[in-house]
mmCIF file of C-alpha atoms in Angstrom:
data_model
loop_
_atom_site.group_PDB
_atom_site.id
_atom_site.type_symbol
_atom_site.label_atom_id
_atom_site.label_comp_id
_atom_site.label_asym_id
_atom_site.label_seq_id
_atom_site.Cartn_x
_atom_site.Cartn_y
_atom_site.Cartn_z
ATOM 1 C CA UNK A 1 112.974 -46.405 -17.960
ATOM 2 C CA UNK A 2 116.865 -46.031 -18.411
ATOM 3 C CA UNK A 3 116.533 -43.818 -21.194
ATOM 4 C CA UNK A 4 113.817 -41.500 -20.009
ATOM 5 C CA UNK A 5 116.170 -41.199 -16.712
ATOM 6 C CA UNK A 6 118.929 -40.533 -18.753
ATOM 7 C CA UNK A 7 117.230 -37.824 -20.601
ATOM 8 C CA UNK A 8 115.881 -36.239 -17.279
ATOM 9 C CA UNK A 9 119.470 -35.814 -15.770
ATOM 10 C CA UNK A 10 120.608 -34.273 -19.047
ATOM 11 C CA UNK A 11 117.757 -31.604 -17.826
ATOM 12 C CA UNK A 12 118.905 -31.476 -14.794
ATOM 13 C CA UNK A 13 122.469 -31.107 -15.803
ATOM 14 C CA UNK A 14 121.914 -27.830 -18.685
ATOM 15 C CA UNK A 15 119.483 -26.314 -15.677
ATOM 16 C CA UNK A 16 122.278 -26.415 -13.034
ATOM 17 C CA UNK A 17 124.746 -24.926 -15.572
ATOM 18 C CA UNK A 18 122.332 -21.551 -15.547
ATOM 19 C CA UNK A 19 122.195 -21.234 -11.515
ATOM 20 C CA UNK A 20 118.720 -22.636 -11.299
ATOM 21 C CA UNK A 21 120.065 -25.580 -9.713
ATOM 22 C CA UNK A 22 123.037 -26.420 -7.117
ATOM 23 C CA UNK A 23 124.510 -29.551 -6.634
ATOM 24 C CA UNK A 24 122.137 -32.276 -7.993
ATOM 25 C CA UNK A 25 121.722 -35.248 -5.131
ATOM 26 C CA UNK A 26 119.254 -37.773 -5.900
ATOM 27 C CA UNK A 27 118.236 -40.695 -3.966
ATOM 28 C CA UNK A 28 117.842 -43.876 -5.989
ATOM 29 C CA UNK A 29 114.192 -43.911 -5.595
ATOM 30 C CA UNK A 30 113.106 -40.464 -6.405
ATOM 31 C CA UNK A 31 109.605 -39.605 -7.714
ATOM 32 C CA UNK A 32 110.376 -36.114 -7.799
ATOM 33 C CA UNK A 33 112.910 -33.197 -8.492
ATOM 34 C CA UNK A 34 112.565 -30.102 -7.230
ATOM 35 C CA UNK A 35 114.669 -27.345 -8.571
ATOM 36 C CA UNK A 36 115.345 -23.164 -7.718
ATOM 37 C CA UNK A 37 117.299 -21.076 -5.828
ATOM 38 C CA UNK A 38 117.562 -20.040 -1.588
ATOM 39 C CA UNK A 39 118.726 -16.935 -1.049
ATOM 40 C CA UNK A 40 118.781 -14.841 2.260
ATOM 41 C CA UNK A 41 118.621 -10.993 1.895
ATOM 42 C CA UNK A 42 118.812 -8.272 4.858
ATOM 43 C CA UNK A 43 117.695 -4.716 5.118
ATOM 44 C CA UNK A 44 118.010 -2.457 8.076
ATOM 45 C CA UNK A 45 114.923 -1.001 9.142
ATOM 46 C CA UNK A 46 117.014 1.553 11.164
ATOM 47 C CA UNK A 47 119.676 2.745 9.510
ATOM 48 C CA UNK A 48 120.253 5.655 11.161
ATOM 49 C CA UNK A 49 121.912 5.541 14.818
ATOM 50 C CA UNK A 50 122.961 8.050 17.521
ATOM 51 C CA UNK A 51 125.963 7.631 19.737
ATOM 52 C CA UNK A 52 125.771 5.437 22.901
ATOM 53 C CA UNK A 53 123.701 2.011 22.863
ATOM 54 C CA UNK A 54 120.725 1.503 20.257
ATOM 55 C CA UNK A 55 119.197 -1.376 19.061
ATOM 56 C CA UNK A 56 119.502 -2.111 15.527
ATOM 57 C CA UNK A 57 116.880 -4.115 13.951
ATOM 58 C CA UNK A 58 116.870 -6.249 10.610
ATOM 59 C CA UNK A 59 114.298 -7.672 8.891
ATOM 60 C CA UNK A 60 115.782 -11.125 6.928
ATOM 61 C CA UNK A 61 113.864 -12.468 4.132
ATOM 62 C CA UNK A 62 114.007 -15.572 2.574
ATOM 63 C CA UNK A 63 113.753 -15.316 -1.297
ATOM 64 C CA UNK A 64 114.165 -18.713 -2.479
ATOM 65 C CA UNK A 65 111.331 -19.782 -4.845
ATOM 66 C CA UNK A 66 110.173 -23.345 -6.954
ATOM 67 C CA UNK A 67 111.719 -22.690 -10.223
ATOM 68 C CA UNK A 68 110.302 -26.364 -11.463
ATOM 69 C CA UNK A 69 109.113 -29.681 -10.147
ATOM 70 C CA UNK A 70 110.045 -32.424 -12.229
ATOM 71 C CA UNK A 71 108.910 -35.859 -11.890
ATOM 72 C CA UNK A 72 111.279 -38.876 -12.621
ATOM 73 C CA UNK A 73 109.855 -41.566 -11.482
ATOM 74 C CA UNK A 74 106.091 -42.395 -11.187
ATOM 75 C CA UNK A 75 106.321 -46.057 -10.068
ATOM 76 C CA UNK A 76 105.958 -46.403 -6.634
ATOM 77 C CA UNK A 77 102.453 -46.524 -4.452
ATOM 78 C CA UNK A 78 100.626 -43.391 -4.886
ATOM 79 C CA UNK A 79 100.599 -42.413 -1.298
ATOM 80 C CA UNK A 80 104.077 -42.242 -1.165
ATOM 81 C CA UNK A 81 104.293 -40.508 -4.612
ATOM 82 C CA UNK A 82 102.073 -38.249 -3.672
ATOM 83 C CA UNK A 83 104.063 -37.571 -0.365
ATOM 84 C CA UNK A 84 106.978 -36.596 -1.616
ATOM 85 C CA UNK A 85 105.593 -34.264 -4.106
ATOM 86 C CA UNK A 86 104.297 -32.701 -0.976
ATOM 87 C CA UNK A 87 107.610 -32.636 0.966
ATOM 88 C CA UNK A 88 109.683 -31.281 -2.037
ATOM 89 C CA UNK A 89 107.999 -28.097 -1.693
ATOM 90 C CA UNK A 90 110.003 -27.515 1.443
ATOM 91 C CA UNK A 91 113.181 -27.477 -0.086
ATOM 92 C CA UNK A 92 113.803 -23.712 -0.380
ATOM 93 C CA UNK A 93 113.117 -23.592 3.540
ATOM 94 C CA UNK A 94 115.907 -21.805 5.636
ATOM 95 C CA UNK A 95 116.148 -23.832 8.699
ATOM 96 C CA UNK A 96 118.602 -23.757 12.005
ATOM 97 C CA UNK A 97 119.297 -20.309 11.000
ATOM 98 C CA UNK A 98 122.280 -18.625 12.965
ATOM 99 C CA UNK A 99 122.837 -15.502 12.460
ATOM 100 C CA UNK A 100 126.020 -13.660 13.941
ATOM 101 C CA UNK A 101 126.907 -9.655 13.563
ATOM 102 C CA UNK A 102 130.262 -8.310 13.442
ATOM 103 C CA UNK A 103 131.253 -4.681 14.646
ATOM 104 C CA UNK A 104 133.307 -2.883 12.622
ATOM 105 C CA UNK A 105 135.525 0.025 14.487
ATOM 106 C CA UNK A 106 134.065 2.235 17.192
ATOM 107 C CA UNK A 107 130.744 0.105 16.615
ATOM 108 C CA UNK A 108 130.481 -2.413 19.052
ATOM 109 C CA UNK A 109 127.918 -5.727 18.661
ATOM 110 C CA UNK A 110 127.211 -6.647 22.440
ATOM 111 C CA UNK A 111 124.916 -9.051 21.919
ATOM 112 C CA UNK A 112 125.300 -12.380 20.989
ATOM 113 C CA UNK A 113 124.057 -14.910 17.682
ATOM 114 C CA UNK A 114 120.412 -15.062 17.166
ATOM 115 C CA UNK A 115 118.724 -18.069 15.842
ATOM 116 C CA UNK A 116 115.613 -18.699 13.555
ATOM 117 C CA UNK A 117 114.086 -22.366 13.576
ATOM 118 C CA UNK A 118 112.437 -21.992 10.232
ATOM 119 C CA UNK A 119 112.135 -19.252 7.427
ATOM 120 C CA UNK A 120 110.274 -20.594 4.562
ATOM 121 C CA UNK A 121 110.501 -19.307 1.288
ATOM 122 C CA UNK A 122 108.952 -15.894 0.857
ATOM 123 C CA UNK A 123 108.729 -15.206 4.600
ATOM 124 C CA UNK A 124 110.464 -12.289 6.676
ATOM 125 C CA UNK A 125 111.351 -12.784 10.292
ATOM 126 C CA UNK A 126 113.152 -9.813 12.662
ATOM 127 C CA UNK A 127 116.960 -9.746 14.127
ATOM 128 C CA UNK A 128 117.775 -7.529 16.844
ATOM 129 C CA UNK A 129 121.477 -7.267 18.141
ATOM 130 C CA UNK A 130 122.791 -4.429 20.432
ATOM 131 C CA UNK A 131 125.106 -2.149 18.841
ATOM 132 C CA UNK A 132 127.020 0.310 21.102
ATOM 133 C CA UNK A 133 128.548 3.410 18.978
ATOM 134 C CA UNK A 134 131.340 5.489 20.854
ATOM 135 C CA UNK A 135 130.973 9.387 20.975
ATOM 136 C CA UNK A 136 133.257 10.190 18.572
ATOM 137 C CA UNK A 137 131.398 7.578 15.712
ATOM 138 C CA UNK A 138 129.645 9.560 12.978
ATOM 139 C CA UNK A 139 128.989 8.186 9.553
ATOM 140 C CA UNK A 140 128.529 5.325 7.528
ATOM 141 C CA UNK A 141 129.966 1.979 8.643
ATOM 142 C CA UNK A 142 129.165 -1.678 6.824
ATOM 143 C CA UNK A 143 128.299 -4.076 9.417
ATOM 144 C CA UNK A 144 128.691 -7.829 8.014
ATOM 145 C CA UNK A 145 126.128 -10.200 8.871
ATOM 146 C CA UNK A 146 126.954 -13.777 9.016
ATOM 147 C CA UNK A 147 124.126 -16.398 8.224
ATOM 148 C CA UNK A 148 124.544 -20.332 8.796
ATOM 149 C CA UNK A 149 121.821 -22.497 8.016
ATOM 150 C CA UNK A 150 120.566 -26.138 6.595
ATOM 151 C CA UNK A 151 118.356 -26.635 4.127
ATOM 152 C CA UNK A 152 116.532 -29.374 2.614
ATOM 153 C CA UNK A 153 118.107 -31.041 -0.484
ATOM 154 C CA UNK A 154 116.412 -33.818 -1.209
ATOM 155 C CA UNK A 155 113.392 -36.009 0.036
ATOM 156 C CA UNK A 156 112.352 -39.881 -0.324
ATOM 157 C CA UNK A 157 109.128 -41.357 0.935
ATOM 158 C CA UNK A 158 108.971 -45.389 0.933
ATOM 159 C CA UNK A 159 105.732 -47.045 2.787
ATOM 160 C CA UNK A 160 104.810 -43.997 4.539
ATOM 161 C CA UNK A 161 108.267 -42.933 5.858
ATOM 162 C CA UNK A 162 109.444 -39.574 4.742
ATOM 163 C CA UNK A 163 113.449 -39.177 4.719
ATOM 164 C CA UNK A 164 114.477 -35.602 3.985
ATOM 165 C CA UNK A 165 118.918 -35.209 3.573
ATOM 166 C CA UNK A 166 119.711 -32.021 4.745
ATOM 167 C CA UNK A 167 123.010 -29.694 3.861
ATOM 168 C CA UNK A 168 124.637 -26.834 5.480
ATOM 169 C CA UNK A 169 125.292 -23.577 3.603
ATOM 170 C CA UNK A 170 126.667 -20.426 4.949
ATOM 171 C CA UNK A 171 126.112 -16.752 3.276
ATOM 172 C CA UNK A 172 127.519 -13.068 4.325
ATOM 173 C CA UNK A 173 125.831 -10.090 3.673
ATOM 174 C CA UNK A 174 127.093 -6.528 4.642
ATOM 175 C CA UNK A 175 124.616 -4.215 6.147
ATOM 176 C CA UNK A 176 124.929 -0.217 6.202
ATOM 177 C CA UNK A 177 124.541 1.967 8.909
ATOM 178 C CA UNK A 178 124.855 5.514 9.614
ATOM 179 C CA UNK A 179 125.798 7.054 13.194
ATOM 180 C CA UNK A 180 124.252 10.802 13.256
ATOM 181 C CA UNK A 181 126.274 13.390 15.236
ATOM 182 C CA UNK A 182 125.222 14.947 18.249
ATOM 183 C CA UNK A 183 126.048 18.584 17.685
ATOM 184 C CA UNK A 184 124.051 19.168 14.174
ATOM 185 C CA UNK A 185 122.416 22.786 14.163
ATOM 186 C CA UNK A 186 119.434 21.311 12.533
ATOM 187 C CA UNK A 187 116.717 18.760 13.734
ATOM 188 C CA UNK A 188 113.400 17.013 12.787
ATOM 189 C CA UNK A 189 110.837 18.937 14.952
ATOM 190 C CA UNK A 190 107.547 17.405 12.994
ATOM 191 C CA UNK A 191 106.666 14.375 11.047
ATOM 192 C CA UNK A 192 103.982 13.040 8.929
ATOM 193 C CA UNK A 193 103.158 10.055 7.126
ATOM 194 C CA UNK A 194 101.007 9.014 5.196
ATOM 195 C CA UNK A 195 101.672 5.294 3.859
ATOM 196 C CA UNK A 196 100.484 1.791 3.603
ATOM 197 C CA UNK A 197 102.041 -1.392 2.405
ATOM 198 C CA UNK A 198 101.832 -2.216 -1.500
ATOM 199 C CA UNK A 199 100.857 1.743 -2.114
ATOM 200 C CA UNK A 200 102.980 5.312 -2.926
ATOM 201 C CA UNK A 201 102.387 8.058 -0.465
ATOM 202 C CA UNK A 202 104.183 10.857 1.325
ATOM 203 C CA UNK A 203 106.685 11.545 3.943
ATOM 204 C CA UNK A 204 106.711 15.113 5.264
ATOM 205 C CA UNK A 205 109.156 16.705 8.007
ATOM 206 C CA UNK A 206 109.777 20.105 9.473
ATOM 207 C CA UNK A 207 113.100 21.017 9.606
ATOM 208 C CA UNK A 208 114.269 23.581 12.506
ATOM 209 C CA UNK A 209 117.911 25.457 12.432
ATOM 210 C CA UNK A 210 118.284 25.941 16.042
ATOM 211 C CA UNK A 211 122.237 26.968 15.757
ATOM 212 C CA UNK A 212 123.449 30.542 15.609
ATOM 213 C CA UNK A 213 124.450 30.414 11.560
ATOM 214 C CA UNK A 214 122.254 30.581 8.560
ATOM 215 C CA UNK A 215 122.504 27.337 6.349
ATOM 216 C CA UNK A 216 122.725 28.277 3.214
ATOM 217 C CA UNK A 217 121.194 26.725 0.013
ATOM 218 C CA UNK A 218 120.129 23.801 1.977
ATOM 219 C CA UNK A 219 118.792 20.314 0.209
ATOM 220 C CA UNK A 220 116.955 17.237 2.157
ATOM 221 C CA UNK A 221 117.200 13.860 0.598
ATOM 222 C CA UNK A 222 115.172 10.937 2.200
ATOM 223 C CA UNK A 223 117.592 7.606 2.855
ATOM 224 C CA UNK A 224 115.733 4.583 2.785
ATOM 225 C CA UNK A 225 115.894 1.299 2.702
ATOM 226 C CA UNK A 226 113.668 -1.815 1.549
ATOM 227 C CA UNK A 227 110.636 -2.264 2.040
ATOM 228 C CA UNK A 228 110.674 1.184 1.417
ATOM 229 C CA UNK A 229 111.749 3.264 -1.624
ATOM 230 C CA UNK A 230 111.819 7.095 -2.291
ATOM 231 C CA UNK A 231 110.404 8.183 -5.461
ATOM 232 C CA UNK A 232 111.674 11.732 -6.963
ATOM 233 C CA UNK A 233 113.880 14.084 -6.638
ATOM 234 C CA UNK A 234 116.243 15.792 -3.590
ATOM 235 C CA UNK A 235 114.007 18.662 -1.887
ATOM 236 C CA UNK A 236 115.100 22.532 -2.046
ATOM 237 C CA UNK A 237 114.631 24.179 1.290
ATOM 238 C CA UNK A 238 116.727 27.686 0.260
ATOM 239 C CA UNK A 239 118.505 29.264 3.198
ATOM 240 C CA UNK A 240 117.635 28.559 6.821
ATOM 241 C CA UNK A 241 118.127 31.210 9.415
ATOM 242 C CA UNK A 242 118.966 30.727 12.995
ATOM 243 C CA UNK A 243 115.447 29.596 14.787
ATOM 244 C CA UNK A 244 114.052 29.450 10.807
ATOM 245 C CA UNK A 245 111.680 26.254 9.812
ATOM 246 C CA UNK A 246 111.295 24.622 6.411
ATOM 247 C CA UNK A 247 108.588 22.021 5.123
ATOM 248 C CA UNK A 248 110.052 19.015 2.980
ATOM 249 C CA UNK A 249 107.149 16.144 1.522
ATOM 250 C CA UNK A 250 109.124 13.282 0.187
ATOM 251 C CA UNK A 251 107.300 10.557 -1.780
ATOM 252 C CA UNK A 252 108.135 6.921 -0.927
ATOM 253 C CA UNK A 253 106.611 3.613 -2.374
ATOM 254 C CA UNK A 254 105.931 0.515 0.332
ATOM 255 C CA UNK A 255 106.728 -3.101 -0.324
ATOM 256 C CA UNK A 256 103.479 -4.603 -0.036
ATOM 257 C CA UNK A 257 105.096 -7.069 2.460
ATOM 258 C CA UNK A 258 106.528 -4.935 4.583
ATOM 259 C CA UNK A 259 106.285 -5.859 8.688
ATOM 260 C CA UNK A 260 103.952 -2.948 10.471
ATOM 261 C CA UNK A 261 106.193 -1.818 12.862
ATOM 262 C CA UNK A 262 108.279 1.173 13.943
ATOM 263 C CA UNK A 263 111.193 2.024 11.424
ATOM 264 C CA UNK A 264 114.314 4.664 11.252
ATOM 265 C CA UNK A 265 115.177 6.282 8.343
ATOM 266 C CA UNK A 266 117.189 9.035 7.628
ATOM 267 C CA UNK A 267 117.123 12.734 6.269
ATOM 268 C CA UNK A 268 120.190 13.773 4.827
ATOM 269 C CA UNK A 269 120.518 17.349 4.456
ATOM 270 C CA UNK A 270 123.259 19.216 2.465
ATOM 271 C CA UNK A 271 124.484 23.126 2.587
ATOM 272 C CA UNK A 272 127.154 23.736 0.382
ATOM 273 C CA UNK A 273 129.811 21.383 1.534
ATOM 274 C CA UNK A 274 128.497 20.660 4.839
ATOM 275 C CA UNK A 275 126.475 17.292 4.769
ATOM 276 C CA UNK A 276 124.262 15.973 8.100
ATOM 277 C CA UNK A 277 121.864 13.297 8.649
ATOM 278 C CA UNK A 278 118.785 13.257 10.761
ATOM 279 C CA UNK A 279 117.168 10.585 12.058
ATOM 280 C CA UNK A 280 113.779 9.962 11.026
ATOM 281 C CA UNK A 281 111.711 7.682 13.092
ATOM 282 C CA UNK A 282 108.474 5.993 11.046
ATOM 283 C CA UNK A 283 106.069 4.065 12.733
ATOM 284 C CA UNK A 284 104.088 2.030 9.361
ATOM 285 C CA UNK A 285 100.713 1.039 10.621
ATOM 286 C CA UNK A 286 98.083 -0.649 8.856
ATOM 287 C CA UNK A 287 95.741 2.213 9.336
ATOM 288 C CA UNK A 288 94.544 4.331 6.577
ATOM 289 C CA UNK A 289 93.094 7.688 7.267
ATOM 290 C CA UNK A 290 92.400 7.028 11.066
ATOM 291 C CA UNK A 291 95.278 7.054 14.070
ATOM 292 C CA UNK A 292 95.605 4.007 15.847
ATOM 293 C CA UNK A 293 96.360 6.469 19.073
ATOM 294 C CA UNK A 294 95.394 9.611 20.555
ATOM 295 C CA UNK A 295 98.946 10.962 20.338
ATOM 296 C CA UNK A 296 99.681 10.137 16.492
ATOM 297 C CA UNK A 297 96.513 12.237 16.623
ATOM 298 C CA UNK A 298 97.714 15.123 18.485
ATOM 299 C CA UNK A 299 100.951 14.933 16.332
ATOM 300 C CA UNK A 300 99.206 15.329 13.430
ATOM 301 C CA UNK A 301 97.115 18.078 14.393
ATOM 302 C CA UNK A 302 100.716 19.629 15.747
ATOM 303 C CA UNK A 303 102.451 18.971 12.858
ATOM 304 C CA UNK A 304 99.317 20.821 11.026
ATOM 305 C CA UNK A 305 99.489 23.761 12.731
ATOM 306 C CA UNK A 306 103.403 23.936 11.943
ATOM 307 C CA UNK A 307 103.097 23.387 8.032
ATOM 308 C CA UNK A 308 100.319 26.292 7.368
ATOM 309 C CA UNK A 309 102.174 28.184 9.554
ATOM 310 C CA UNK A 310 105.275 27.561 7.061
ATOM 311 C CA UNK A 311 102.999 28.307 4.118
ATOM 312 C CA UNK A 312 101.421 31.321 5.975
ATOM 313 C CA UNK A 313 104.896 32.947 6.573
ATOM 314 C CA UNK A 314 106.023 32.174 2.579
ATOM 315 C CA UNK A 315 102.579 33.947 1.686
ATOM 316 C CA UNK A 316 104.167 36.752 3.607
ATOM 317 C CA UNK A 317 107.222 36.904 2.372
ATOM 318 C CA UNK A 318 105.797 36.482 -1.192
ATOM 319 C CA UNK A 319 103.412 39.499 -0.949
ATOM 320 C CA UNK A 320 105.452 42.126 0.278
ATOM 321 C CA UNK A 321 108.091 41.421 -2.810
ATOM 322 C CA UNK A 322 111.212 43.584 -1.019
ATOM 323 C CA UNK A 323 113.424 41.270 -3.242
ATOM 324 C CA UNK A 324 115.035 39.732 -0.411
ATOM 325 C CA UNK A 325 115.292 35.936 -0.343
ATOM 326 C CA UNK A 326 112.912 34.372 1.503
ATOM 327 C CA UNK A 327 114.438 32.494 4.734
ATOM 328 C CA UNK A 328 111.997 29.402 4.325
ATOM 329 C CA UNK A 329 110.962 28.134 0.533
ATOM 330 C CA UNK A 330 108.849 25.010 0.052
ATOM 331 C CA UNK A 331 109.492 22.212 -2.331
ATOM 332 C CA UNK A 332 109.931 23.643 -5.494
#
């Protein structure tokens, strides 16, 4: 028995030398090792902000996974063997989670830590803190995010009795934001979506210039964030005219365990060396073809009417060839 539990902490030793293991605490009646990593990660799901108070919202996931269970010692009534195979699966559990925001110039954080019980490996649960952005805020500011938490370490079971030993950890991760200004000349006047969890689909907007300058040689990316991710390239829009319109279809893969609820991206548009971003507000449903409301439905049929009326007009412009740029061009 001495050797075999010699040779198992030589294991145990080489596997915490490559990160798949922290610091190795045994008690001295252990039936079972359980070794991985717990890690916390945190997206945004809306990165995009306008001046004055918003609530920002963050969806934190708990990756930590079972990398290997390996048993040391079988001897031991089979109840309680059996038990603590059981409880070791908790060990990549986030619990007492305390989670604390920091604002970072004119951003202010006016609301206080939030707290998650438990977050058990492979599950996502919201934040929500206040953020209050002064007038004059516009761009992108990193936000750190402060997590405390306990997590399991190790577990014994003797005659029934289960005795986990906990230990604290702490972790920081810095979380980007973007504060849009409030005198842009362009806007989102439509949107469209067409996406579901675990699937690729499409994001279209209408763009509107409704300043009094044409925006030359103007290009929409779509910034997003996990759980979702834009596939392709930036879109061409050409020039757009004072009270002009242009169509841009972006196409954007879904985590397949991403929360249905409402999200903000944003569209970042670029003409010449001016750069603006527009917020984009996405509501991800589980829904496929069919509205879950009368007004997505309405919205849809608007924002219907508005694209063949943007593919009418380039039609137009097409046919009567009086080499003149057009003031509205589709994705190229």
């Amino acid at each position: 028995m001495g050797m075999k539990l010699f040779e198992i902490v030589c294991i145990l030793l080489i596997l915490g030398g490559t990160c798949l293991a922290e610091d190795l605490i045994f008690f001295a009646d252990d039936h079972y090792k359980s070794l991985g990593i717990l890690d916390l990660k945190a997206s945004v799901t809306n990165p995009a902000l306008n001046p004055g108070n918003s609530l920002l919202k963050i969806d934190l996931a708990n990756t930590g996974r079972l990398e290997e269970l390996i048993p040391i010692n079988d001897n031991g009534p089979p109840d309680d063997v059996r038990a603590e195979l059981k409880e070791e699966m908790h060990s990549f559990d986030a619990l007492n989670i305390n989670a604390v925001l920091d604002g970072r110039e004119s951003l202010r954080v006016t609301s206080g830590p939030q707290h998650i019980s438990v977050l058990r490996s492979g599950d996502i649960s919201p934040l929500q803190f206040n953020i209050t952005a002064e007038n004059s805020s516009r761009g992108w500011f990193e936000l750190p995010l402060h997590l405390d938490y306990m997590r399991q370490v190790d577990v014994s079971v003797s005659n029934g009795t289960v005795s986990p030993l906990y230990q604290s950890f702490n972790q920081s991760l810095n979380l980007r934001v973007f504060v849009t200004g409030d005198k842009e000349p362009l806007r989102i006047i439509g949107i469209k979506s067409e996406l579901l969890r675990g699937k690729s689909g499409t994001i279209s907007v209408v763009i509107e210039n409704y300043g009094a300058k044409t925006m030359e040689n103007c290009s929409a990316r779509l910034l997003a964030a996990p759980p979702f991710h834009v596939e392709g390239p930036d879109i061409l829009l050409g020039d757009l005219g004072p009270g002009k319109m242009a169509l841009a279809s972006f196409i954007v893969a879904v985590d397949a365990n991403a929360s249905l609820q409402d999200y903000q991206l944003g569209c970042l548009i670029q003409s010449g060396e001016s750069r603006m971003e527009l917020a984009l507000p996405l509501a991800l449903t589980g829904s496929d073809n069919f509205p879950g409301s009368l007004a997505l439905l309405v919205g849809g049929i608007i924002f219907a009417f508005m694209a063949a009326f943007l593919l009418l007009k380039k039609s137009e412009l097409l046919y009567r060839r009086k080499g003149r740029r057009p003031g509205i061009l589709a994705k190229r």
